[in-house]
Amino acid sequence: MAMEYGVFDILGPIMTGPSSSHTAGAVKIARLALALCDFPIANVEFHLHGSFAKTYKGHGTDKALVAGILGFSPGDKGIRTAFETADAKGLRYQFIPTDLGDVHENTVKIVMFSHDGNQSLTVIGCSIGGGEAVITSVNDYPTRIDGKSPTLMIEENDNRGVVAKVSTILADAGINIAAMQVERKAKYNLAMIVVQTDELPDEQVVKRLMALNDVFHVRLLNYVL
């Protein structure tokens, strides 16, 4: 399905680098991936697709992606020395040109690993122009996350009543749901609920969600681009 964007999605950002799509957008993709990751990252793979794969060195996309994983903003001058900073911190990284299929030309799959390799998270995102970015997949679940509002990602067993219980917990906490998306592997199988909210859920809300019988993981994206 084609994505639709407004005029404000393509206005140029304040940034360091030669290209809003290949630099600022790449930083934002990686920053969102970092924000979604709930373990310290020791090793990261950047699987580059399309235009990213062809021009990532010349346009500084490689440095931008590493900078984003380090938590830098698009306007940070530290992007230029991101490799040196990552090396000093002991962060391992590699760039792998690949074909991700029928996706946006400026797409990257980011695979993050913990120190012991027992934890990993896979995030796919694309740079849509003007320095804007969207996360389109998390651990193979389709998403549309732009980092502009607090977002809960709730992995659960696809049983009856789970969505209603999640909605009730948020309502009881005075949190308004701006958008909700449910993706599942198969009927009554593993699923993910992605909830964008107007207010930031606190730790108690996350604990209540985790206490639900069918919920086995909750991620809170409380960083807003």
mmCIF file of C-alpha atoms in Angstrom:
data_model
loop_
_atom_site.group_PDB
_atom_site.id
_atom_site.type_symbol
_atom_site.label_atom_id
_atom_site.label_comp_id
_atom_site.label_asym_id
_atom_site.label_seq_id
_atom_site.Cartn_x
_atom_site.Cartn_y
_atom_site.Cartn_z
ATOM 1 C CA MET A 1 0.000 0.000 0.000
ATOM 2 C CA ALA A 2 1.437 3.393 -0.992
ATOM 3 C CA MET A 3 2.226 5.847 1.807
ATOM 4 C CA GLU A 4 0.734 9.357 1.687
ATOM 5 C CA TYR A 5 2.630 12.409 2.951
ATOM 6 C CA GLY A 6 1.743 16.059 3.353
ATOM 7 C CA VAL A 7 3.738 19.162 2.509
ATOM 8 C CA PHE A 8 5.035 19.417 6.090
ATOM 9 C CA ASP A 9 6.580 15.941 5.801
ATOM 10 C CA ILE A 10 9.066 17.126 3.179
ATOM 11 C CA LEU A 11 10.281 20.427 4.604
ATOM 12 C CA GLY A 12 14.039 20.439 5.128
ATOM 13 C CA PRO A 13 15.366 19.835 8.658
ATOM 14 C CA ILE A 14 18.232 21.375 10.607
ATOM 15 C CA MET A 15 20.919 18.792 9.978
ATOM 16 C CA THR A 16 24.562 17.926 9.523
ATOM 17 C CA GLY A 17 25.284 16.245 6.209
ATOM 18 C CA PRO A 18 24.831 16.568 2.452
ATOM 19 C CA SER A 19 21.356 15.033 2.095
ATOM 20 C CA SER A 20 18.184 15.199 4.171
ATOM 21 C CA SER A 21 17.049 11.762 2.996
ATOM 22 C CA HIS A 22 20.415 10.043 3.261
ATOM 23 C CA THR A 23 21.716 11.792 6.359
ATOM 24 C CA ALA A 24 19.011 13.351 8.565
ATOM 25 C CA GLY A 25 16.466 10.655 7.721
ATOM 26 C CA ALA A 26 19.023 7.926 8.368
ATOM 27 C CA VAL A 27 19.880 9.407 11.769
ATOM 28 C CA LYS A 28 16.191 9.418 12.710
ATOM 29 C CA ILE A 29 15.665 5.799 11.636
ATOM 30 C CA ALA A 30 18.559 4.676 13.813
ATOM 31 C CA ARG A 31 17.482 6.877 16.756
ATOM 32 C CA LEU A 32 14.026 5.314 16.634
ATOM 33 C CA ALA A 33 15.593 1.850 16.521
ATOM 34 C CA LEU A 34 17.685 2.766 19.554
ATOM 35 C CA ALA A 35 14.612 4.047 21.395
ATOM 36 C CA LEU A 36 12.748 0.800 20.688
ATOM 37 C CA CYS A 37 15.625 -1.357 21.936
ATOM 38 C CA ASP A 38 15.374 -2.233 25.630
ATOM 39 C CA PHE A 39 18.848 -3.722 26.078
ATOM 40 C CA PRO A 40 22.382 -2.273 25.702
ATOM 41 C CA ILE A 41 23.547 -2.618 22.089
ATOM 42 C CA ALA A 42 26.970 -4.196 21.558
ATOM 43 C CA ASN A 43 26.757 -5.089 17.876
ATOM 44 C CA VAL A 44 24.609 -3.739 15.053
ATOM 45 C CA GLU A 45 24.107 -4.708 11.425
ATOM 46 C CA PHE A 46 22.816 -2.200 8.879
ATOM 47 C CA HIS A 47 21.281 -3.965 5.864
ATOM 48 C CA LEU A 48 21.053 -1.248 3.215
ATOM 49 C CA HIS A 49 18.503 -1.308 0.391
ATOM 50 C CA GLY A 50 18.115 0.604 -2.865
ATOM 51 C CA SER A 51 19.557 4.092 -2.904
ATOM 52 C CA PHE A 52 20.956 3.610 0.587
ATOM 53 C CA ALA A 53 22.942 0.605 -0.639
ATOM 54 C CA LYS A 54 24.295 2.462 -3.688
ATOM 55 C CA THR A 55 25.347 5.754 -2.118
ATOM 56 C CA TYR A 56 25.729 5.147 1.612
ATOM 57 C CA LYS A 57 29.434 6.067 1.676
ATOM 58 C CA GLY A 58 29.286 9.127 -0.543
ATOM 59 C CA HIS A 59 26.212 10.610 1.134
ATOM 60 C CA GLY A 60 27.307 9.847 4.678
ATOM 61 C CA THR A 61 24.438 7.442 5.363
ATOM 62 C CA ASP A 62 26.836 5.047 7.081
ATOM 63 C CA LYS A 63 28.012 7.670 9.585
ATOM 64 C CA ALA A 64 24.438 8.908 10.042
ATOM 65 C CA LEU A 65 23.156 5.450 10.957
ATOM 66 C CA VAL A 66 25.934 4.857 13.473
ATOM 67 C CA ALA A 67 25.347 8.335 14.896
ATOM 68 C CA GLY A 68 21.655 7.571 15.358
ATOM 69 C CA ILE A 69 22.432 4.338 17.226
ATOM 70 C CA LEU A 70 24.717 6.422 19.449
ATOM 71 C CA GLY A 71 21.782 8.760 20.150
ATOM 72 C CA PHE A 72 22.944 11.784 18.140
ATOM 73 C CA SER A 73 20.422 14.197 16.623
ATOM 74 C CA PRO A 74 20.383 15.124 12.896
ATOM 75 C CA GLY A 75 22.011 18.482 13.648
ATOM 76 C CA ASP A 76 24.820 17.114 15.801
ATOM 77 C CA LYS A 77 28.294 17.819 14.408
ATOM 78 C CA GLY A 78 29.418 14.571 16.050
ATOM 79 C CA ILE A 79 27.882 12.721 13.077
ATOM 80 C CA ARG A 80 31.087 13.418 11.173
ATOM 81 C CA THR A 81 33.125 11.455 13.730
ATOM 82 C CA ALA A 82 30.501 8.826 14.558
ATOM 83 C CA PHE A 83 32.786 5.934 13.618
ATOM 84 C CA GLU A 84 35.493 7.110 15.994
ATOM 85 C CA THR A 85 32.959 7.574 18.803
ATOM 86 C CA ALA A 86 31.483 4.119 18.236
ATOM 87 C CA ASP A 87 34.933 2.545 18.171
ATOM 88 C CA ALA A 88 35.840 4.260 21.432
ATOM 89 C CA LYS A 89 32.650 2.916 23.046
ATOM 90 C CA GLY A 90 33.315 -0.611 21.777
ATOM 91 C CA LEU A 91 30.220 -0.655 19.542
ATOM 92 C CA ARG A 92 30.672 -3.057 16.633
ATOM 93 C CA TYR A 93 28.904 -2.220 13.372
ATOM 94 C CA GLN A 94 28.809 -3.378 9.771
ATOM 95 C CA PHE A 95 27.078 -2.326 6.563
ATOM 96 C CA ILE A 96 25.541 -4.959 4.298
ATOM 97 C CA PRO A 97 24.072 -3.933 0.909
ATOM 98 C CA THR A 98 21.013 -6.092 0.292
ATOM 99 C CA ASP A 99 17.656 -6.332 -1.480
ATOM 100 C CA LEU A 100 14.721 -5.980 0.907
ATOM 101 C CA GLY A 101 12.137 -6.412 -1.831
ATOM 102 C CA ASP A 102 9.274 -4.052 -2.657
ATOM 103 C CA VAL A 103 10.058 -1.277 -0.180
ATOM 104 C CA HIS A 104 11.031 2.400 -0.302
ATOM 105 C CA GLU A 105 14.363 3.113 -2.004
ATOM 106 C CA ASN A 106 15.801 4.637 1.174
ATOM 107 C CA THR A 107 15.245 1.659 3.474
ATOM 108 C CA VAL A 108 17.488 -0.007 6.020
ATOM 109 C CA LYS A 109 17.062 -3.082 8.180
ATOM 110 C CA ILE A 110 18.806 -2.616 11.517
ATOM 111 C CA VAL A 111 19.600 -5.716 13.575
ATOM 112 C CA MET A 112 20.803 -4.996 17.103
ATOM 113 C CA PHE A 113 22.436 -7.522 19.423
ATOM 114 C CA SER A 114 23.211 -7.551 23.148
ATOM 115 C CA HIS A 115 26.702 -8.175 24.553
ATOM 116 C CA ASP A 116 26.083 -11.903 25.008
ATOM 117 C CA GLY A 117 24.170 -12.241 21.736
ATOM 118 C CA ASN A 118 21.136 -13.706 23.504
ATOM 119 C CA GLN A 119 18.967 -10.672 22.838
ATOM 120 C CA SER A 120 18.289 -9.101 19.475
ATOM 121 C CA LEU A 121 15.869 -6.686 17.866
ATOM 122 C CA THR A 122 15.216 -6.188 14.148
ATOM 123 C CA VAL A 123 13.825 -2.870 12.945
ATOM 124 C CA ILE A 124 13.151 -1.781 9.366
ATOM 125 C CA GLY A 125 12.765 1.898 8.576
ATOM 126 C CA CYS A 126 12.714 4.216 5.594
ATOM 127 C CA SER A 127 13.674 7.833 5.008
ATOM 128 C CA ILE A 128 10.698 9.426 3.255
ATOM 129 C CA GLY A 129 12.228 12.794 2.366
ATOM 130 C CA GLY A 130 12.892 16.089 4.073
ATOM 131 C CA GLY A 131 14.673 14.343 6.909
ATOM 132 C CA GLU A 132 11.548 12.451 7.998
ATOM 133 C CA ALA A 133 11.610 8.743 8.840
ATOM 134 C CA VAL A 134 9.130 5.932 9.489
ATOM 135 C CA ILE A 135 9.665 2.556 11.130
ATOM 136 C CA THR A 136 7.810 0.051 8.961
ATOM 137 C CA SER A 137 8.582 -3.206 10.764
ATOM 138 C CA VAL A 138 9.663 -4.408 14.211
ATOM 139 C CA ASN A 139 10.607 -8.076 14.575
ATOM 140 C CA ASP A 140 8.717 -8.828 11.343
ATOM 141 C CA TYR A 141 5.506 -7.121 12.511
ATOM 142 C CA PRO A 142 4.365 -4.346 10.125
ATOM 143 C CA THR A 143 4.237 -0.932 11.813
ATOM 144 C CA ARG A 144 4.074 2.768 11.041
ATOM 145 C CA ILE A 145 5.983 4.575 13.774
ATOM 146 C CA ASP A 146 7.308 8.088 13.219
ATOM 147 C CA GLY A 147 8.395 8.953 16.760
ATOM 148 C CA LYS A 148 6.107 11.968 16.959
ATOM 149 C CA SER A 149 3.945 10.571 19.760
ATOM 150 C CA PRO A 150 4.454 8.110 22.641
ATOM 151 C CA THR A 151 4.076 4.555 21.375
ATOM 152 C CA LEU A 152 3.494 1.228 23.125
ATOM 153 C CA MET A 153 4.416 -2.013 21.387
ATOM 154 C CA ILE A 154 2.743 -4.941 23.120
ATOM 155 C CA GLU A 155 3.632 -8.491 22.074
ATOM 156 C CA GLU A 156 0.903 -10.909 23.068
ATOM 157 C CA ASN A 157 -0.890 -14.157 22.405
ATOM 158 C CA ASP A 158 -3.778 -13.429 20.066
ATOM 159 C CA ASN A 159 -6.603 -14.462 22.374
ATOM 160 C CA ARG A 160 -10.017 -12.897 22.818
ATOM 161 C CA GLY A 161 -10.226 -9.857 25.034
ATOM 162 C CA VAL A 162 -6.569 -8.787 25.060
ATOM 163 C CA VAL A 163 -7.149 -5.590 23.070
ATOM 164 C CA ALA A 164 -10.082 -4.687 25.332
ATOM 165 C CA LYS A 165 -7.952 -5.198 28.456
ATOM 166 C CA VAL A 166 -5.174 -3.037 27.046
ATOM 167 C CA SER A 167 -7.670 -0.284 26.203
ATOM 168 C CA THR A 168 -9.162 -0.459 29.694
ATOM 169 C CA ILE A 169 -5.773 -0.119 31.408
ATOM 170 C CA LEU A 170 -4.943 2.938 29.325
ATOM 171 C CA ALA A 171 -8.371 4.500 29.915
ATOM 172 C CA ASP A 172 -8.101 3.921 33.682
ATOM 173 C CA ALA A 173 -4.768 5.770 33.620
ATOM 174 C CA GLY A 174 -6.284 8.728 31.766
ATOM 175 C CA ILE A 175 -4.390 7.978 28.578
ATOM 176 C CA ASN A 176 -6.104 8.708 25.272
ATOM 177 C CA ILE A 177 -5.443 6.380 22.334
ATOM 178 C CA ALA A 178 -4.541 8.308 19.184
ATOM 179 C CA ALA A 179 -4.149 5.221 16.975
ATOM 180 C CA MET A 180 -4.071 1.454 17.420
ATOM 181 C CA GLN A 181 -2.775 -1.244 15.087
ATOM 182 C CA VAL A 182 -2.938 -5.015 15.624
ATOM 183 C CA GLU A 183 -0.723 -7.342 13.592
ATOM 184 C CA ARG A 184 -0.565 -11.120 14.055
ATOM 185 C CA LYS A 185 1.383 -14.052 12.677
ATOM 186 C CA ALA A 186 -1.775 -16.155 12.401
ATOM 187 C CA LYS A 187 -5.212 -16.418 13.988
ATOM 188 C CA TYR A 188 -4.938 -17.076 17.751
ATOM 189 C CA ASN A 189 -1.139 -16.971 17.440
ATOM 190 C CA LEU A 190 1.520 -14.398 18.298
ATOM 191 C CA ALA A 191 0.485 -10.796 17.720
ATOM 192 C CA MET A 192 1.613 -7.246 18.338
ATOM 193 C CA ILE A 193 -0.518 -4.302 19.400
ATOM 194 C CA VAL A 194 0.958 -0.911 18.499
ATOM 195 C CA VAL A 195 -0.691 1.939 20.396
ATOM 196 C CA GLN A 196 0.088 5.603 19.819
ATOM 197 C CA THR A 197 -1.092 7.780 22.693
ATOM 198 C CA ASP A 198 -1.626 11.457 23.443
ATOM 199 C CA GLU A 199 -0.114 11.136 26.916
ATOM 200 C CA LEU A 200 3.067 9.355 27.989
ATOM 201 C CA PRO A 201 2.295 6.077 29.822
ATOM 202 C CA ASP A 202 4.214 5.817 33.091
ATOM 203 C CA GLU A 203 6.003 2.823 34.605
ATOM 204 C CA GLN A 204 2.891 1.668 36.457
ATOM 205 C CA VAL A 205 0.921 1.442 33.213
ATOM 206 C CA VAL A 206 3.679 -0.648 31.639
ATOM 207 C CA LYS A 207 3.692 -2.945 34.703
ATOM 208 C CA ARG A 208 -0.096 -3.397 34.512
ATOM 209 C CA LEU A 209 0.155 -4.275 30.827
ATOM 210 C CA MET A 210 2.967 -6.758 31.501
ATOM 211 C CA ALA A 211 0.828 -8.401 34.201
ATOM 212 C CA LEU A 212 -1.848 -9.406 31.677
ATOM 213 C CA ASN A 213 -1.849 -13.185 31.178
ATOM 214 C CA ASP A 214 -1.471 -13.092 27.403
ATOM 215 C CA VAL A 215 1.136 -10.299 27.251
ATOM 216 C CA PHE A 216 4.801 -11.339 27.199
ATOM 217 C CA HIS A 217 6.647 -8.141 26.210
ATOM 218 C CA VAL A 218 5.979 -4.410 26.294
ATOM 219 C CA ARG A 219 8.156 -1.740 24.705
ATOM 220 C CA LEU A 220 7.529 1.947 25.341
ATOM 221 C CA LEU A 221 8.851 4.479 22.862
ATOM 222 C CA ASN A 222 8.897 7.574 25.041
ATOM 223 C CA TYR A 223 11.312 9.463 22.846
ATOM 224 C CA VAL A 224 9.562 11.843 20.481
ATOM 225 C CA LEU A 225 11.461 13.157 17.428
#
